Amino acid sequence: MPVQQFTPPNTRHVPTYCYNCVSGPDLLSVKVEAGVATEIGPNFEGQGLYPGNGKPCVKAYGLIQKTYHPDRILTPMKRTNPKKGREHDPGFVPISWDEALDTVAAKLNDIRARGLLDEQNLPRVALTLGHGGTPANYMGTFPAFIAAWGDMDYSFGSGQGVKCVHSEHLYGEYWHRAFTVSADTPHCNYIVSFGANVEVTGGVCAVARHSEARVRGAKRVQIEPHLSVTAAASAEWIPIKPKTDPAFMFAMIHVLLHEVAREHLDLPFLRDMTSSPYLVGPNGFFLRDPETLKPLLWDARSQRALPHDAADLEPQLEGRFQVTDVVEVGADDERWVYQEVEAETSFSKLVAHIQQYSPEWAEALCEVPASKIRSVALEFVTQACVGQSVEVDGKLLPYRPVAVTLGKTVNNGWGAYECCWSRTTLAVLVGALEVPGGILGTTVRINSPREDRHKSVQPGPDGFMLNKLNPTGKNKWLQQPTGRNAHRTLVPLSGNSGSWSQSLGPSHLAWMFQTHVPKNWPRPTAPEIWFAYRTNPSISFWDTPNVAKTIARFPYTVCFAFTPDETNHMADILLPDATDLEATQLIRLGKTKYMEQYWEHQGYVLRQPAVAPQGQARDFTWISTELARRTGLLPAYNAAINRGIFGAPLKAEGRDFSLAVEQVHSVDQIWDAVCRAASHDLTEGAQAHGLDWFKQHGLLAKPYQRTGWYLYPTMQRQQVRFELPYQERLMRSGQELGTRLHDAGIDWWDAQLNEYQALPRWHDFPGIWVQDLVRRGLKPEDYPFWLITTKSMQYHAGGNAAIQLMDEVSQNVRGHRGVMINAGAARKMGIEEGDLLEVTSAIGATQGPAIVVQGIRPDTLVMVGQFDYWATPYAKDLQSPSLNTIAPMSIELTDATGSGADIVRVAVRPLARR
């Protein structure tokens, strides 16, 4: 329906969306007066449709200033100074679109003539996109150009993934198709949150849902080193020592297994839906039938070992059993044949393994009283409602209203595997995985189809889901990297699903290996052309001064530019695309996607020009079409659109809106065809609305069943188990990878290989950062503080730091623009509020005013967001500090999934009184 608001003469309200962070799309309305956008407001047509009821978050309100920014780049530009670097003026001069596009196309055509891959078999063209895939919602038909082009390298990340929630992405998809993991907040009663700052990162949807949950009596316990926005809105805050979260969770599991009666656990779920009853042999691998090689379970009825899929099984959950005529298959198909051997269930292995990790043991590490750890664990199991069920969409499902959620720096870097495993194992123990009230996966990216994670569930080997890991076996492992971050060579879990797998590789290695190559590793070439869009790795990565220097060495860089910034300062060509309120694009909405974006509706929403593009800015679809035309890729480009790369195939049964592949089509022609196909597909042929209809109505949606939120019914229907708690396949993969690497003379990945454990063990995770100082020849006692960062709803991914309004409203939230330090620690050091502080790490220093607070551990400092801008207008004048400037990139601080963490040991000293 049209947006119903009072509209004076020459005034209109234009419905559109904001997708500047992964918690989009937010629905909004733009007030336009005499052709000028003047206000951002809610789109109340979203009430009852969207969990945020049509209200956008604070970032959307900065889009007016973004549109009319005085420093916005409004014409294509070319560099005139061949010298690149922070210290060099680029000498940008305006050029025409024809000159800009012809210049870029000539470079691309030369590459196509010579071959897309260089002498190292690496793509000659690289592309870096910003935060969490969100640029795809703004770059029009550019994905069709990418598809038409062929091989591109996405190895050079901008910080997303490896320094965000990286391990959760990989392990979450592996275990329960959960690229992101969320509590089922509308139905959850008890949430244990380890640093999940959802009141900031979850957007309007999460804020609304959690406030409603509090009203109905739900309780959230926030466990993290400082009192974040989310901690302040929680029932309880527990200040844990940084990087000891695995110890706390191990102790919770200990309480459930050794201090709680078994009947309080979900024994049927463990027995029938997990790997718990699988029999394990002496070498740690599953025992198998010698003929079929299927894993064996102990059948309580027949009192013998039977294949996991045998009919009428009654698996024994716990115990040791004597089994005969079985085989154990290890790494590289090594086999042990047994006439008779003692077997133990995976669950019994878990029980014995976790016995050592009591709350008293964890107290010394976490600096949290054992009684507090125990009380959290006991409340978790008490609130789990084991044995209860609830009807959802006419289906009876288990009801388990408890969840453990993880945040940035907990679910990435060293200790993240242990945390992700512990969180999911806690859910498994009470049956709270992928059921109402428990924890949910909300989207997939490594697996496909990405628009429906249920369809990505296929039966695989051994009774678990099919997971296509990168091969590690003999004659199958890819010793020669296919991308500059070596994701297929070093990280089995990242898979090989195109751009997402590459982007989820260890992208900091791509930056590092451009200048420092480890032993027995090929020196990677630089990309001949590097494209960057909605990204600023010179600010958003670690060790940002060196990232900027690496970018400066790239042969040719093309940036789609909004304002000058620290990355496009090194560019050769700047292309100004039409921004959020000036261009056209149709995207999916609803269903389930990212964070807490699981809806009771699904459909499509349009982004449309509320105002004409400023200056010579052009719609990204026009730019993409022109690039396709000038590179001879127009037929393949149009064919990609016809295939349905933007939602639904343009040609299918009962419809044909396909584009003539040899012709150039206008922006409106392309999106009109996409709109018609999408609406025809959504309504099963009942409607076929064109672009004009979507411009008037904004969106089209239909109900989506809540059973789609939960994977449990699909797993049951396909008779597939969750591959938890025992990680036999990962252990095998890690052992094989180790053999391959050692055969190649590579030993610098050995620490990462130790992470491939069937049952995770505690390691001294805080000590890894201490040892990094020692390795650099420094004294740990000289760097007594932990520096961590926290996200900001106003800035979030940092793409709007040039917008004055965001700075102004951020001042309503404590911590922006400075260094948060504990009041007691500050008093001992003679530091007062507002004093200028210098924070120093092993690689550099950053400065900012002291923000003296009580809600932080005495050994911890916090900086909000990512700053230290030196080229971005307005932001460069804020002089806000940034962890990224002083956080090192190193193999030693990289975990097995290829991720690191936003944490660094630092010293602090006052430089001047306020």
PDB file of N, CA and C in Angstrom, residues 794-838:
ATOM      1  N   GLN A 794      25.777   3.829  16.118  1.00  0.00           N
ATOM      2  CA  GLN A 794      25.828   5.017  15.287  1.00  0.00           C
ATOM      3  C   GLN A 794      26.783   4.827  14.107  1.00  0.00           C
ATOM      4  N   TYR A 795      27.914   4.182  14.354  1.00  0.00           N
ATOM      5  CA  TYR A 795      28.918   3.986  13.303  1.00  0.00           C
ATOM      6  C   TYR A 795      28.954   2.548  12.805  1.00  0.00           C
ATOM      7  N   HIS A 796      28.841   1.602  13.692  1.00  0.00           N
ATOM      8  CA  HIS A 796      28.896   0.166  13.406  1.00  0.00           C
ATOM      9  C   HIS A 796      30.100  -0.176  12.544  1.00  0.00           C
ATOM     10  N   ALA A 797      29.954  -0.291  11.237  1.00  0.00           N
ATOM     11  CA  ALA A 797      31.072  -0.707  10.391  1.00  0.00           C
ATOM     12  C   ALA A 797      31.948   0.462   9.954  1.00  0.00           C
ATOM     13  N   GLY A 798      31.631   1.664  10.374  1.00  0.00           N
ATOM     14  CA  GLY A 798      32.501   2.795  10.114  1.00  0.00           C
ATOM     15  C   GLY A 798      32.329   3.464   8.778  1.00  0.00           C
ATOM     16  N   GLY A 799      31.376   3.024   7.959  1.00  0.00           N
ATOM     17  CA  GLY A 799      31.213   3.603   6.638  1.00  0.00           C
ATOM     18  C   GLY A 799      30.583   4.983   6.642  1.00  0.00           C
ATOM     19  N   ASN A 800      30.108   5.427   7.809  1.00  0.00           N
ATOM     20  CA  ASN A 800      29.444   6.727   7.869  1.00  0.00           C
ATOM     21  C   ASN A 800      30.173   7.690   8.808  1.00  0.00           C
ATOM     22  N   ALA A 801      31.467   7.497   8.980  1.00  0.00           N
ATOM     23  CA  ALA A 801      32.222   8.340   9.911  1.00  0.00           C
ATOM     24  C   ALA A 801      32.333   9.773   9.437  1.00  0.00           C
ATOM     25  N   ALA A 802      32.071  10.033   8.160  1.00  0.00           N
ATOM     26  CA  ALA A 802      32.145  11.397   7.630  1.00  0.00           C
ATOM     27  C   ALA A 802      30.875  12.181   7.882  1.00  0.00           C
ATOM     28  N   ILE A 803      29.879  11.562   8.475  1.00  0.00           N
ATOM     29  CA  ILE A 803      28.580  12.206   8.644  1.00  0.00           C
ATOM     30  C   ILE A 803      28.495  12.851  10.025  1.00  0.00           C
ATOM     31  N   GLN A 804      28.333  14.157  10.058  1.00  0.00           N
ATOM     32  CA  GLN A 804      28.357  14.925  11.299  1.00  0.00           C
ATOM     33  C   GLN A 804      27.286  14.459  12.284  1.00  0.00           C
ATOM     34  N   LEU A 805      26.095  14.159  11.787  1.00  0.00           N
ATOM     35  CA  LEU A 805      25.000  13.771  12.673  1.00  0.00           C
ATOM     36  C   LEU A 805      25.354  12.531  13.484  1.00  0.00           C
ATOM     37  N   MET A 806      26.062  11.588  12.866  1.00  0.00           N
ATOM     38  CA  MET A 806      26.417  10.375  13.590  1.00  0.00           C
ATOM     39  C   MET A 806      27.354  10.687  14.765  1.00  0.00           C
ATOM     40  N   ASP A 807      28.268  11.620  14.557  1.00  0.00           N
ATOM     41  CA  ASP A 807      29.138  12.031  15.649  1.00  0.00           C
ATOM     42  C   ASP A 807      28.333  12.671  16.767  1.00  0.00           C
ATOM     43  N   GLU A 808      27.391  13.527  16.394  1.00  0.00           N
ATOM     44  CA  GLU A 808      26.607  14.218  17.412  1.00  0.00           C
ATOM     45  C   GLU A 808      25.783  13.259  18.250  1.00  0.00           C
ATOM     46  N   VAL A 809      25.080  12.336  17.608  1.00  0.00           N
ATOM     47  CA  VAL A 809      24.231  11.423  18.385  1.00  0.00           C
ATOM     48  C   VAL A 809      25.071  10.395  19.135  1.00  0.00           C
ATOM     49  N   SER A 810      26.283  10.090  18.628  1.00  0.00           N
ATOM     50  CA  SER A 810      27.134   9.121  19.336  1.00  0.00           C
ATOM     51  C   SER A 810      27.556   9.641  20.694  1.00  0.00           C
ATOM     52  N   GLN A 811      27.541  10.970  20.859  1.00  0.00           N
ATOM     53  CA  GLN A 811      27.948  11.532  22.145  1.00  0.00           C
ATOM     54  C   GLN A 811      26.934  11.248  23.251  1.00  0.00           C
ATOM     55  N   ASN A 812      25.779  10.710  22.870  1.00  0.00           N
ATOM     56  CA  ASN A 812      24.800  10.294  23.876  1.00  0.00           C
ATOM     57  C   ASN A 812      25.121   8.926  24.463  1.00  0.00           C
ATOM     58  N   VAL A 813      26.111   8.250  23.894  1.00  0.00           N
ATOM     59  CA  VAL A 813      26.489   6.918  24.355  1.00  0.00           C
ATOM     60  C   VAL A 813      27.934   6.977  24.848  1.00  0.00           C
ATOM     61  N   ARG A 814      28.143   6.635  26.078  1.00  0.00           N
ATOM     62  CA  ARG A 814      29.467   6.731  26.689  1.00  0.00           C
ATOM     63  C   ARG A 814      30.511   5.921  25.920  1.00  0.00           C
ATOM     64  N   GLY A 815      31.690   6.495  25.772  1.00  0.00           N
ATOM     65  CA  GLY A 815      32.821   5.753  25.227  1.00  0.00           C
ATOM     66  C   GLY A 815      33.330   6.242  23.896  1.00  0.00           C
ATOM     67  N   HIS A 816      32.502   6.936  23.132  1.00  0.00           N
ATOM     68  CA  HIS A 816      32.951   7.434  21.833  1.00  0.00           C
ATOM     69  C   HIS A 816      34.042   8.501  22.014  1.00  0.00           C
ATOM     70  N   ARG A 817      34.950   8.524  21.058  1.00  0.00           N
ATOM     71  CA  ARG A 817      35.999   9.539  20.963  1.00  0.00           C
ATOM     72  C   ARG A 817      37.092   9.422  22.020  1.00  0.00           C
ATOM     73  N   GLY A 818      37.159   8.354  22.765  1.00  0.00           N
ATOM     74  CA  GLY A 818      38.180   8.299  23.803  1.00  0.00           C
ATOM     75  C   GLY A 818      38.608   6.909  24.191  1.00  0.00           C
ATOM     76  N   VAL A 819      39.287   6.820  25.336  1.00  0.00           N
ATOM     77  CA  VAL A 819      39.803   5.563  25.883  1.00  0.00           C
ATOM     78  C   VAL A 819      39.128   5.331  27.221  1.00  0.00           C
ATOM     79  N   MET A 820      38.291   4.322  27.307  1.00  0.00           N
ATOM     80  CA  MET A 820      37.642   4.005  28.574  1.00  0.00           C
ATOM     81  C   MET A 820      38.625   3.270  29.481  1.00  0.00           C
ATOM     82  N   ILE A 821      38.741   3.764  30.713  1.00  0.00           N
ATOM     83  CA  ILE A 821      39.660   3.196  31.684  1.00  0.00           C
ATOM     84  C   ILE A 821      38.962   3.108  33.031  1.00  0.00           C
ATOM     85  N   ASN A 822      39.248   2.065  33.786  1.00  0.00           N
ATOM     86  CA  ASN A 822      38.650   1.852  35.093  1.00  0.00           C
ATOM     87  C   ASN A 822      39.038   2.988  36.038  1.00  0.00           C
ATOM     88  N   ALA A 823      38.070   3.437  36.832  1.00  0.00           N
ATOM     89  CA  ALA A 823      38.295   4.576  37.718  1.00  0.00           C
ATOM     90  C   ALA A 823      39.407   4.298  38.722  1.00  0.00           C
ATOM     91  N   GLY A 824      39.437   3.089  39.267  1.00  0.00           N
ATOM     92  CA  GLY A 824      40.491   2.757  40.226  1.00  0.00           C
ATOM     93  C   GLY A 824      41.861   2.738  39.590  1.00  0.00           C
ATOM     94  N   ALA A 825      41.953   2.132  38.410  1.00  0.00           N
ATOM     95  CA  ALA A 825      43.233   2.088  37.693  1.00  0.00           C
ATOM     96  C   ALA A 825      43.685   3.490  37.328  1.00  0.00           C
ATOM     97  N   ALA A 826      42.736   4.332  36.911  1.00  0.00           N
ATOM     98  CA  ALA A 826      43.079   5.709  36.548  1.00  0.00           C
ATOM     99  C   ALA A 826      43.586   6.478  37.761  1.00  0.00           C
ATOM    100  N   ARG A 827      42.957   6.281  38.891  1.00  0.00           N
ATOM    101  CA  ARG A 827      43.366   6.985  40.107  1.00  0.00           C
ATOM    102  C   ARG A 827      44.794   6.625  40.494  1.00  0.00           C
ATOM    103  N   LYS A 828      45.127   5.347  40.393  1.00  0.00           N
ATOM    104  CA  LYS A 828      46.482   4.908  40.729  1.00  0.00           C
ATOM    105  C   LYS A 828      47.527   5.527  39.806  1.00  0.00           C
ATOM    106  N   MET A 829      47.137   5.809  38.550  1.00  0.00           N
ATOM    107  CA  MET A 829      48.075   6.355  37.577  1.00  0.00           C
ATOM    108  C   MET A 829      47.998   7.878  37.491  1.00  0.00           C
ATOM    109  N   GLY A 830      47.145   8.477  38.320  1.00  0.00           N
ATOM    110  CA  GLY A 830      47.012   9.924  38.297  1.00  0.00           C
ATOM    111  C   GLY A 830      46.303  10.442  37.058  1.00  0.00           C
ATOM    112  N   ILE A 831      45.454   9.619  36.476  1.00  0.00           N
ATOM    113  CA  ILE A 831      44.734   9.994  35.257  1.00  0.00           C
ATOM    114  C   ILE A 831      43.353  10.507  35.635  1.00  0.00           C
ATOM    115  N   GLU A 832      42.974  11.621  35.036  1.00  0.00           N
ATOM    116  CA  GLU A 832      41.660  12.203  35.283  1.00  0.00           C
ATOM    117  C   GLU A 832      40.858  12.245  33.981  1.00  0.00           C
ATOM    118  N   GLU A 833      39.557  12.395  34.128  1.00  0.00           N
ATOM    119  CA  GLU A 833      38.655  12.478  32.984  1.00  0.00           C
ATOM    120  C   GLU A 833      39.137  13.537  31.989  1.00  0.00           C
ATOM    121  N   GLY A 834      39.250  13.154  30.732  1.00  0.00           N
ATOM    122  CA  GLY A 834      39.625  14.091  29.686  1.00  0.00           C
ATOM    123  C   GLY A 834      41.108  14.222  29.436  1.00  0.00           C
ATOM    124  N   ASP A 835      41.951  13.654  30.300  1.00  0.00           N
ATOM    125  CA  ASP A 835      43.394  13.708  30.057  1.00  0.00           C
ATOM    126  C   ASP A 835      43.730  13.018  28.744  1.00  0.00           C
ATOM    127  N   LEU A 836      44.642  13.592  27.995  1.00  0.00           N
ATOM    128  CA  LEU A 836      45.077  12.969  26.747  1.00  0.00           C
ATOM    129  C   LEU A 836      45.974  11.780  27.065  1.00  0.00           C
ATOM    130  N   LEU A 837      45.586  10.601  26.576  1.00  0.00           N
ATOM    131  CA  LEU A 837      46.335   9.372  26.839  1.00  0.00           C
ATOM    132  C   LEU A 837      47.013   8.883  25.567  1.00  0.00           C
ATOM    133  N   GLU A 838      48.179   8.293  25.745  1.00  0.00           N
ATOM    134  CA  GLU A 838      48.832   7.560  24.673  1.00  0.00           C
ATOM    135  C   GLU A 838      48.772   6.082  25.011  1.00  0.00           C
TER     136      GLU A 838
END
